């Protein structure tokens, strides 16, 4: 999941968002609110690292540590994602253009005319729902996200 999270820009990955299924022993990730690197660009407490690999997790990785199964799994996951990048990008385009995600992509502060407006606390009028300017802004943000994912799977 670390490599998938890195490629997709999943943020807010901490132990409270990773559950363990009692019956199967499988790991279940929850809370995908910070995706497409939105956590790295937020104003308050931006995430600076692509994924968390704490000492506690490293200690749980058998005798070989990160050079054993963890590394092999990461390399194989990236290899599979790169081999199937066309399918991955097609799926990602559907998610990026999802209207539920568009509110995260469309940052109203980006619509402010200049830094003086930001410092004075002037908030621009929100564009009409589905307006042309909103659609263009969402489209541009989506293109940037897809472009960044393409770079990672090259």
JSON list of C-alpha atoms in Angstrom, two decimals:
[
{"chain": "A", "resi": 1, "resn": "UNK", "atom": "CA", "xyz": [0.00, 0.00, 0.00]},
{"chain": "A", "resi": 2, "resn": "UNK", "atom": "CA", "xyz": [2.97, 2.32, 0.53]},
{"chain": "A", "resi": 3, "resn": "UNK", "atom": "CA", "xyz": [3.81, 2.33, -3.18]},
{"chain": "A", "resi": 4, "resn": "UNK", "atom": "CA", "xyz": [0.18, 2.64, -4.29]},
{"chain": "A", "resi": 5, "resn": "UNK", "atom": "CA", "xyz": [-0.21, 5.50, -1.82]},
{"chain": "A", "resi": 6, "resn": "UNK", "atom": "CA", "xyz": [2.92, 7.16, -3.18]},
{"chain": "A", "resi": 7, "resn": "UNK", "atom": "CA", "xyz": [1.78, 6.92, -6.81]},
{"chain": "A", "resi": 8, "resn": "UNK", "atom": "CA", "xyz": [-1.75, 8.15, -6.04]},
{"chain": "A", "resi": 9, "resn": "UNK", "atom": "CA", "xyz": [-0.62, 10.78, -3.56]},
{"chain": "A", "resi": 10, "resn": "UNK", "atom": "CA", "xyz": [-2.59, 9.40, -0.62]},
{"chain": "A", "resi": 11, "resn": "UNK", "atom": "CA", "xyz": [-2.10, 11.39, 2.53]},
{"chain": "A", "resi": 12, "resn": "UNK", "atom": "CA", "xyz": [-3.17, 11.16, 6.13]},
{"chain": "A", "resi": 13, "resn": "UNK", "atom": "CA", "xyz": [-1.89, 7.59, 6.47]},
{"chain": "A", "resi": 14, "resn": "UNK", "atom": "CA", "xyz": [-1.48, 6.91, 10.17]},
{"chain": "A", "resi": 15, "resn": "UNK", "atom": "CA", "xyz": [-2.30, 3.94, 12.40]},
{"chain": "A", "resi": 16, "resn": "UNK", "atom": "CA", "xyz": [-5.84, 5.20, 13.09]},
{"chain": "A", "resi": 17, "resn": "UNK", "atom": "CA", "xyz": [-6.61, 5.02, 9.36]},
{"chain": "A", "resi": 18, "resn": "UNK", "atom": "CA", "xyz": [-5.30, 1.49, 8.96]},
{"chain": "A", "resi": 19, "resn": "UNK", "atom": "CA", "xyz": [-7.46, -1.28, 10.38]},
{"chain": "A", "resi": 20, "resn": "UNK", "atom": "CA", "xyz": [-6.88, -5.00, 10.80]},
{"chain": "A", "resi": 21, "resn": "UNK", "atom": "CA", "xyz": [-9.66, -7.43, 9.90]},
{"chain": "A", "resi": 22, "resn": "UNK", "atom": "CA", "xyz": [-10.17, -9.75, 12.89]},
{"chain": "A", "resi": 23, "resn": "UNK", "atom": "CA", "xyz": [-11.16, -12.78, 10.82]},
{"chain": "A", "resi": 24, "resn": "UNK", "atom": "CA", "xyz": [-8.91, -12.65, 7.78]},
{"chain": "A", "resi": 25, "resn": "UNK", "atom": "CA", "xyz": [-5.93, -10.73, 9.18]},
{"chain": "A", "resi": 26, "resn": "UNK", "atom": "CA", "xyz": [-6.02, -8.43, 6.15]},
{"chain": "A", "resi": 27, "resn": "UNK", "atom": "CA", "xyz": [-5.11, -4.78, 6.46]},
{"chain": "A", "resi": 28, "resn": "UNK", "atom": "CA", "xyz": [-7.92, -2.38, 5.54]},
{"chain": "A", "resi": 29, "resn": "UNK", "atom": "CA", "xyz": [-7.21, 1.27, 4.75]},
{"chain": "A", "resi": 30, "resn": "UNK", "atom": "CA", "xyz": [-9.89, 3.88, 5.47]},
{"chain": "A", "resi": 31, "resn": "UNK", "atom": "CA", "xyz": [-10.27, 7.66, 5.06]},
{"chain": "A", "resi": 32, "resn": "UNK", "atom": "CA", "xyz": [-9.13, 8.58, 1.57]},
{"chain": "A", "resi": 33, "resn": "UNK", "atom": "CA", "xyz": [-10.01, 12.27, 1.95]},
{"chain": "A", "resi": 34, "resn": "UNK", "atom": "CA", "xyz": [-6.44, 13.41, 1.27]},
{"chain": "A", "resi": 35, "resn": "UNK", "atom": "CA", "xyz": [-5.69, 12.00, -2.15]},
{"chain": "A", "resi": 36, "resn": "UNK", "atom": "CA", "xyz": [-3.78, 13.22, -5.20]},
{"chain": "A", "resi": 37, "resn": "UNK", "atom": "CA", "xyz": [-1.22, 14.92, -2.92]},
{"chain": "A", "resi": 38, "resn": "UNK", "atom": "CA", "xyz": [-3.75, 17.35, -1.47]},
{"chain": "A", "resi": 39, "resn": "UNK", "atom": "CA", "xyz": [-2.22, 16.73, 1.98]},
{"chain": "A", "resi": 40, "resn": "UNK", "atom": "CA", "xyz": [1.16, 17.92, 0.70]},
{"chain": "A", "resi": 41, "resn": "UNK", "atom": "CA", "xyz": [-0.33, 21.22, -0.47]},
{"chain": "A", "resi": 42, "resn": "UNK", "atom": "CA", "xyz": [-2.55, 22.10, 2.46]},
{"chain": "A", "resi": 43, "resn": "UNK", "atom": "CA", "xyz": [-1.69, 25.28, 4.34]},
{"chain": "A", "resi": 44, "resn": "UNK", "atom": "CA", "xyz": [-1.79, 23.93, 7.86]},
{"chain": "A", "resi": 45, "resn": "UNK", "atom": "CA", "xyz": [0.50, 20.97, 8.60]},
{"chain": "A", "resi": 46, "resn": "UNK", "atom": "CA", "xyz": [1.40, 19.88, 5.06]},
{"chain": "A", "resi": 47, "resn": "UNK", "atom": "CA", "xyz": [2.77, 16.38, 4.73]},
{"chain": "A", "resi": 48, "resn": "UNK", "atom": "CA", "xyz": [6.37, 16.45, 3.58]},
{"chain": "A", "resi": 49, "resn": "UNK", "atom": "CA", "xyz": [7.03, 12.76, 2.95]},
{"chain": "A", "resi": 50, "resn": "UNK", "atom": "CA", "xyz": [5.52, 10.35, 0.39]},
{"chain": "A", "resi": 51, "resn": "UNK", "atom": "CA", "xyz": [4.74, 7.62, 2.96]},
{"chain": "A", "resi": 52, "resn": "UNK", "atom": "CA", "xyz": [5.45, 6.86, 6.59]},
{"chain": "A", "resi": 53, "resn": "UNK", "atom": "CA", "xyz": [7.91, 4.16, 7.47]},
{"chain": "A", "resi": 54, "resn": "UNK", "atom": "CA", "xyz": [8.40, 4.55, 11.20]},
{"chain": "A", "resi": 55, "resn": "UNK", "atom": "CA", "xyz": [10.94, 2.73, 13.36]},
{"chain": "A", "resi": 56, "resn": "UNK", "atom": "CA", "xyz": [8.06, 0.80, 14.91]},
{"chain": "A", "resi": 57, "resn": "UNK", "atom": "CA", "xyz": [7.00, -0.51, 11.49]},
{"chain": "A", "resi": 58, "resn": "UNK", "atom": "CA", "xyz": [10.61, -1.33, 10.58]},
{"chain": "A", "resi": 59, "resn": "UNK", "atom": "CA", "xyz": [11.04, -3.35, 13.77]},
{"chain": "A", "resi": 60, "resn": "UNK", "atom": "CA", "xyz": [7.98, -5.43, 12.86]},
{"chain": "A", "resi": 61, "resn": "UNK", "atom": "CA", "xyz": [9.49, -6.43, 9.49]},
{"chain": "A", "resi": 62, "resn": "UNK", "atom": "CA", "xyz": [11.31, -9.60, 10.48]},
{"chain": "A", "resi": 63, "resn": "UNK", "atom": "CA", "xyz": [15.09, -9.92, 10.72]},
{"chain": "A", "resi": 64, "resn": "UNK", "atom": "CA", "xyz": [15.82, -8.47, 7.27]},
{"chain": "A", "resi": 65, "resn": "UNK", "atom": "CA", "xyz": [14.01, -5.20, 8.05]},
{"chain": "A", "resi": 66, "resn": "UNK", "atom": "CA", "xyz": [13.25, -3.04, 5.04]},
{"chain": "A", "resi": 67, "resn": "UNK", "atom": "CA", "xyz": [15.66, -4.99, 2.80]},
{"chain": "A", "resi": 68, "resn": "UNK", "atom": "CA", "xyz": [13.56, -8.17, 2.88]},
{"chain": "A", "resi": 69, "resn": "UNK", "atom": "CA", "xyz": [9.92, -8.70, 1.95]},
{"chain": "A", "resi": 70, "resn": "UNK", "atom": "CA", "xyz": [9.10, -4.99, 2.25]},
{"chain": "A", "resi": 71, "resn": "UNK", "atom": "CA", "xyz": [11.58, -3.95, -0.43]},
{"chain": "A", "resi": 72, "resn": "UNK", "atom": "CA", "xyz": [10.67, -6.85, -2.74]},
{"chain": "A", "resi": 73, "resn": "UNK", "atom": "CA", "xyz": [6.97, -6.07, -2.38]},
{"chain": "A", "resi": 74, "resn": "UNK", "atom": "CA", "xyz": [7.55, -2.36, -3.08]},
{"chain": "A", "resi": 75, "resn": "UNK", "atom": "CA", "xyz": [9.63, -3.11, -6.18]},
{"chain": "A", "resi": 76, "resn": "UNK", "atom": "CA", "xyz": [7.13, -5.65, -7.51]},
{"chain": "A", "resi": 77, "resn": "UNK", "atom": "CA", "xyz": [4.20, -3.31, -6.85]},
{"chain": "A", "resi": 78, "resn": "UNK", "atom": "CA", "xyz": [5.88, -0.49, -8.79]},
{"chain": "A", "resi": 79, "resn": "UNK", "atom": "CA", "xyz": [6.78, -2.89, -11.60]},
{"chain": "A", "resi": 80, "resn": "UNK", "atom": "CA", "xyz": [3.15, -4.05, -11.92]},
{"chain": "A", "resi": 81, "resn": "UNK", "atom": "CA", "xyz": [1.83, -0.47, -11.78]},
{"chain": "A", "resi": 82, "resn": "UNK", "atom": "CA", "xyz": [4.28, 0.64, -14.48]},
{"chain": "A", "resi": 83, "resn": "UNK", "atom": "CA", "xyz": [3.41, -2.34, -16.69]},
{"chain": "A", "resi": 84, "resn": "UNK", "atom": "CA", "xyz": [-0.28, -1.44, -16.39]},
{"chain": "A", "resi": 85, "resn": "UNK", "atom": "CA", "xyz": [0.06, 2.34, -16.43]},
{"chain": "A", "resi": 86, "resn": "UNK", "atom": "CA", "xyz": [-2.48, 2.85, -19.23]},
{"chain": "A", "resi": 87, "resn": "UNK", "atom": "CA", "xyz": [-5.21, 1.09, -17.24]},
{"chain": "A", "resi": 88, "resn": "UNK", "atom": "CA", "xyz": [-4.16, 2.88, -14.06]},
{"chain": "A", "resi": 89, "resn": "UNK", "atom": "CA", "xyz": [-4.29, 6.30, -15.73]},
{"chain": "A", "resi": 90, "resn": "UNK", "atom": "CA", "xyz": [-7.70, 5.57, -17.28]},
{"chain": "A", "resi": 91, "resn": "UNK", "atom": "CA", "xyz": [-9.10, 4.73, -13.85]},
{"chain": "A", "resi": 92, "resn": "UNK", "atom": "CA", "xyz": [-7.44, 7.78, -12.28]},
{"chain": "A", "resi": 93, "resn": "UNK", "atom": "CA", "xyz": [-8.96, 10.10, -14.86]},
{"chain": "A", "resi": 94, "resn": "UNK", "atom": "CA", "xyz": [-12.42, 8.93, -13.81]},
{"chain": "A", "resi": 95, "resn": "UNK", "atom": "CA", "xyz": [-11.62, 9.68, -10.16]},
{"chain": "A", "resi": 96, "resn": "UNK", "atom": "CA", "xyz": [-9.99, 13.03, -10.84]},
{"chain": "A", "resi": 97, "resn": "UNK", "atom": "CA", "xyz": [-13.03, 14.29, -12.74]},
{"chain": "A", "resi": 98, "resn": "UNK", "atom": "CA", "xyz": [-15.47, 13.02, -10.08]},
{"chain": "A", "resi": 99, "resn": "UNK", "atom": "CA", "xyz": [-17.68, 15.92, -8.94]},
{"chain": "A", "resi": 100, "resn": "UNK", "atom": "CA", "xyz": [-17.29, 14.90, -5.29]},
{"chain": "A", "resi": 101, "resn": "UNK", "atom": "CA", "xyz": [-13.55, 15.44, -5.57]},
{"chain": "A", "resi": 102, "resn": "UNK", "atom": "CA", "xyz": [-13.83, 18.68, -7.52]},
{"chain": "A", "resi": 103, "resn": "UNK", "atom": "CA", "xyz": [-14.38, 20.71, -4.36]},
{"chain": "A", "resi": 104, "resn": "UNK", "atom": "CA", "xyz": [-10.98, 19.58, -3.09]},
{"chain": "A", "resi": 105, "resn": "UNK", "atom": "CA", "xyz": [-9.33, 20.35, -6.43]},
{"chain": "A", "resi": 106, "resn": "UNK", "atom": "CA", "xyz": [-10.85, 23.78, -6.73]},
{"chain": "A", "resi": 107, "resn": "UNK", "atom": "CA", "xyz": [-9.12, 25.84, -4.08]},
{"chain": "A", "resi": 108, "resn": "UNK", "atom": "CA", "xyz": [-10.92, 29.17, -3.73]},
{"chain": "A", "resi": 109, "resn": "UNK", "atom": "CA", "xyz": [-7.76, 30.87, -2.52]},
{"chain": "A", "resi": 110, "resn": "UNK", "atom": "CA", "xyz": [-6.26, 30.20, -5.94]},
{"chain": "A", "resi": 111, "resn": "UNK", "atom": "CA", "xyz": [-9.01, 32.40, -7.38]},
{"chain": "A", "resi": 112, "resn": "UNK", "atom": "CA", "xyz": [-7.93, 35.41, -5.32]},
{"chain": "A", "resi": 113, "resn": "UNK", "atom": "CA", "xyz": [-6.47, 38.14, -7.45]},
{"chain": "A", "resi": 114, "resn": "UNK", "atom": "CA", "xyz": [-3.28, 38.71, -5.50]},
{"chain": "A", "resi": 115, "resn": "UNK", "atom": "CA", "xyz": [-1.53, 38.32, -2.17]},
{"chain": "A", "resi": 116, "resn": "UNK", "atom": "CA", "xyz": [-2.91, 41.65, -0.92]},
{"chain": "A", "resi": 117, "resn": "UNK", "atom": "CA", "xyz": [-6.42, 40.23, -1.14]},
{"chain": "A", "resi": 118, "resn": "UNK", "atom": "CA", "xyz": [-5.29, 37.19, 0.83]},
{"chain": "A", "resi": 119, "resn": "UNK", "atom": "CA", "xyz": [-3.65, 39.31, 3.53]},
{"chain": "A", "resi": 120, "resn": "UNK", "atom": "CA", "xyz": [-6.74, 41.52, 3.83]},
{"chain": "A", "resi": 121, "resn": "UNK", "atom": "CA", "xyz": [-8.96, 38.47, 4.05]},
{"chain": "A", "resi": 122, "resn": "UNK", "atom": "CA", "xyz": [-10.90, 39.26, 0.89]},
{"chain": "A", "resi": 123, "resn": "UNK", "atom": "CA", "xyz": [-12.68, 36.12, -0.23]},
{"chain": "A", "resi": 124, "resn": "UNK", "atom": "CA", "xyz": [-13.67, 35.99, -3.90]},
{"chain": "A", "resi": 125, "resn": "UNK", "atom": "CA", "xyz": [-17.19, 35.17, -4.93]},
{"chain": "A", "resi": 126, "resn": "UNK", "atom": "CA", "xyz": [-17.50, 31.47, -5.53]},
{"chain": "A", "resi": 127, "resn": "UNK", "atom": "CA", "xyz": [-18.22, 30.68, -9.15]},
{"chain": "A", "resi": 128, "resn": "UNK", "atom": "CA", "xyz": [-21.67, 29.46, -10.02]},
{"chain": "A", "resi": 129, "resn": "UNK", "atom": "CA", "xyz": [-21.95, 25.68, -9.81]},
{"chain": "A", "resi": 130, "resn": "UNK", "atom": "CA", "xyz": [-20.77, 24.13, -13.06]},
{"chain": "A", "resi": 131, "resn": "UNK", "atom": "CA", "xyz": [-19.75, 27.56, -14.37]},
{"chain": "A", "resi": 132, "resn": "UNK", "atom": "CA", "xyz": [-17.22, 27.79, -17.17]},
{"chain": "A", "resi": 133, "resn": "UNK", "atom": "CA", "xyz": [-14.48, 29.19, -14.91]},
{"chain": "A", "resi": 134, "resn": "UNK", "atom": "CA", "xyz": [-15.06, 26.44, -12.35]},
{"chain": "A", "resi": 135, "resn": "UNK", "atom": "CA", "xyz": [-14.96, 23.77, -15.05]},
{"chain": "A", "resi": 136, "resn": "UNK", "atom": "CA", "xyz": [-11.72, 25.18, -16.45]},
{"chain": "A", "resi": 137, "resn": "UNK", "atom": "CA", "xyz": [-10.11, 25.35, -13.00]},
{"chain": "A", "resi": 138, "resn": "UNK", "atom": "CA", "xyz": [-11.13, 21.78, -12.20]},
{"chain": "A", "resi": 139, "resn": "UNK", "atom": "CA", "xyz": [-9.96, 20.61, -15.63]},
{"chain": "A", "resi": 140, "resn": "UNK", "atom": "CA", "xyz": [-6.56, 22.28, -15.15]},
{"chain": "A", "resi": 141, "resn": "UNK", "atom": "CA", "xyz": [-6.15, 20.78, -11.67]},
{"chain": "A", "resi": 142, "resn": "UNK", "atom": "CA", "xyz": [-7.14, 17.35, -13.01]},
{"chain": "A", "resi": 143, "resn": "UNK", "atom": "CA", "xyz": [-4.60, 17.61, -15.86]},
{"chain": "A", "resi": 144, "resn": "UNK", "atom": "CA", "xyz": [-1.87, 18.50, -13.36]},
{"chain": "A", "resi": 145, "resn": "UNK", "atom": "CA", "xyz": [-2.73, 15.53, -11.16]},
{"chain": "A", "resi": 146, "resn": "UNK", "atom": "CA", "xyz": [-2.80, 13.07, -14.07]},
{"chain": "A", "resi": 147, "resn": "UNK", "atom": "CA", "xyz": [0.50, 14.50, -15.36]},
{"chain": "A", "resi": 148, "resn": "UNK", "atom": "CA", "xyz": [2.13, 14.02, -11.98]},
{"chain": "A", "resi": 149, "resn": "UNK", "atom": "CA", "xyz": [0.88, 10.43, -11.72]},
{"chain": "A", "resi": 150, "resn": "UNK", "atom": "CA", "xyz": [2.22, 9.77, -15.26]},
{"chain": "A", "resi": 151, "resn": "UNK", "atom": "CA", "xyz": [5.66, 11.00, -14.19]},
{"chain": "A", "resi": 152, "resn": "UNK", "atom": "CA", "xyz": [5.67, 8.65, -11.21]},
{"chain": "A", "resi": 153, "resn": "UNK", "atom": "CA", "xyz": [4.81, 5.54, -13.26]},
{"chain": "A", "resi": 154, "resn": "UNK", "atom": "CA", "xyz": [7.35, 6.16, -16.04]}
]
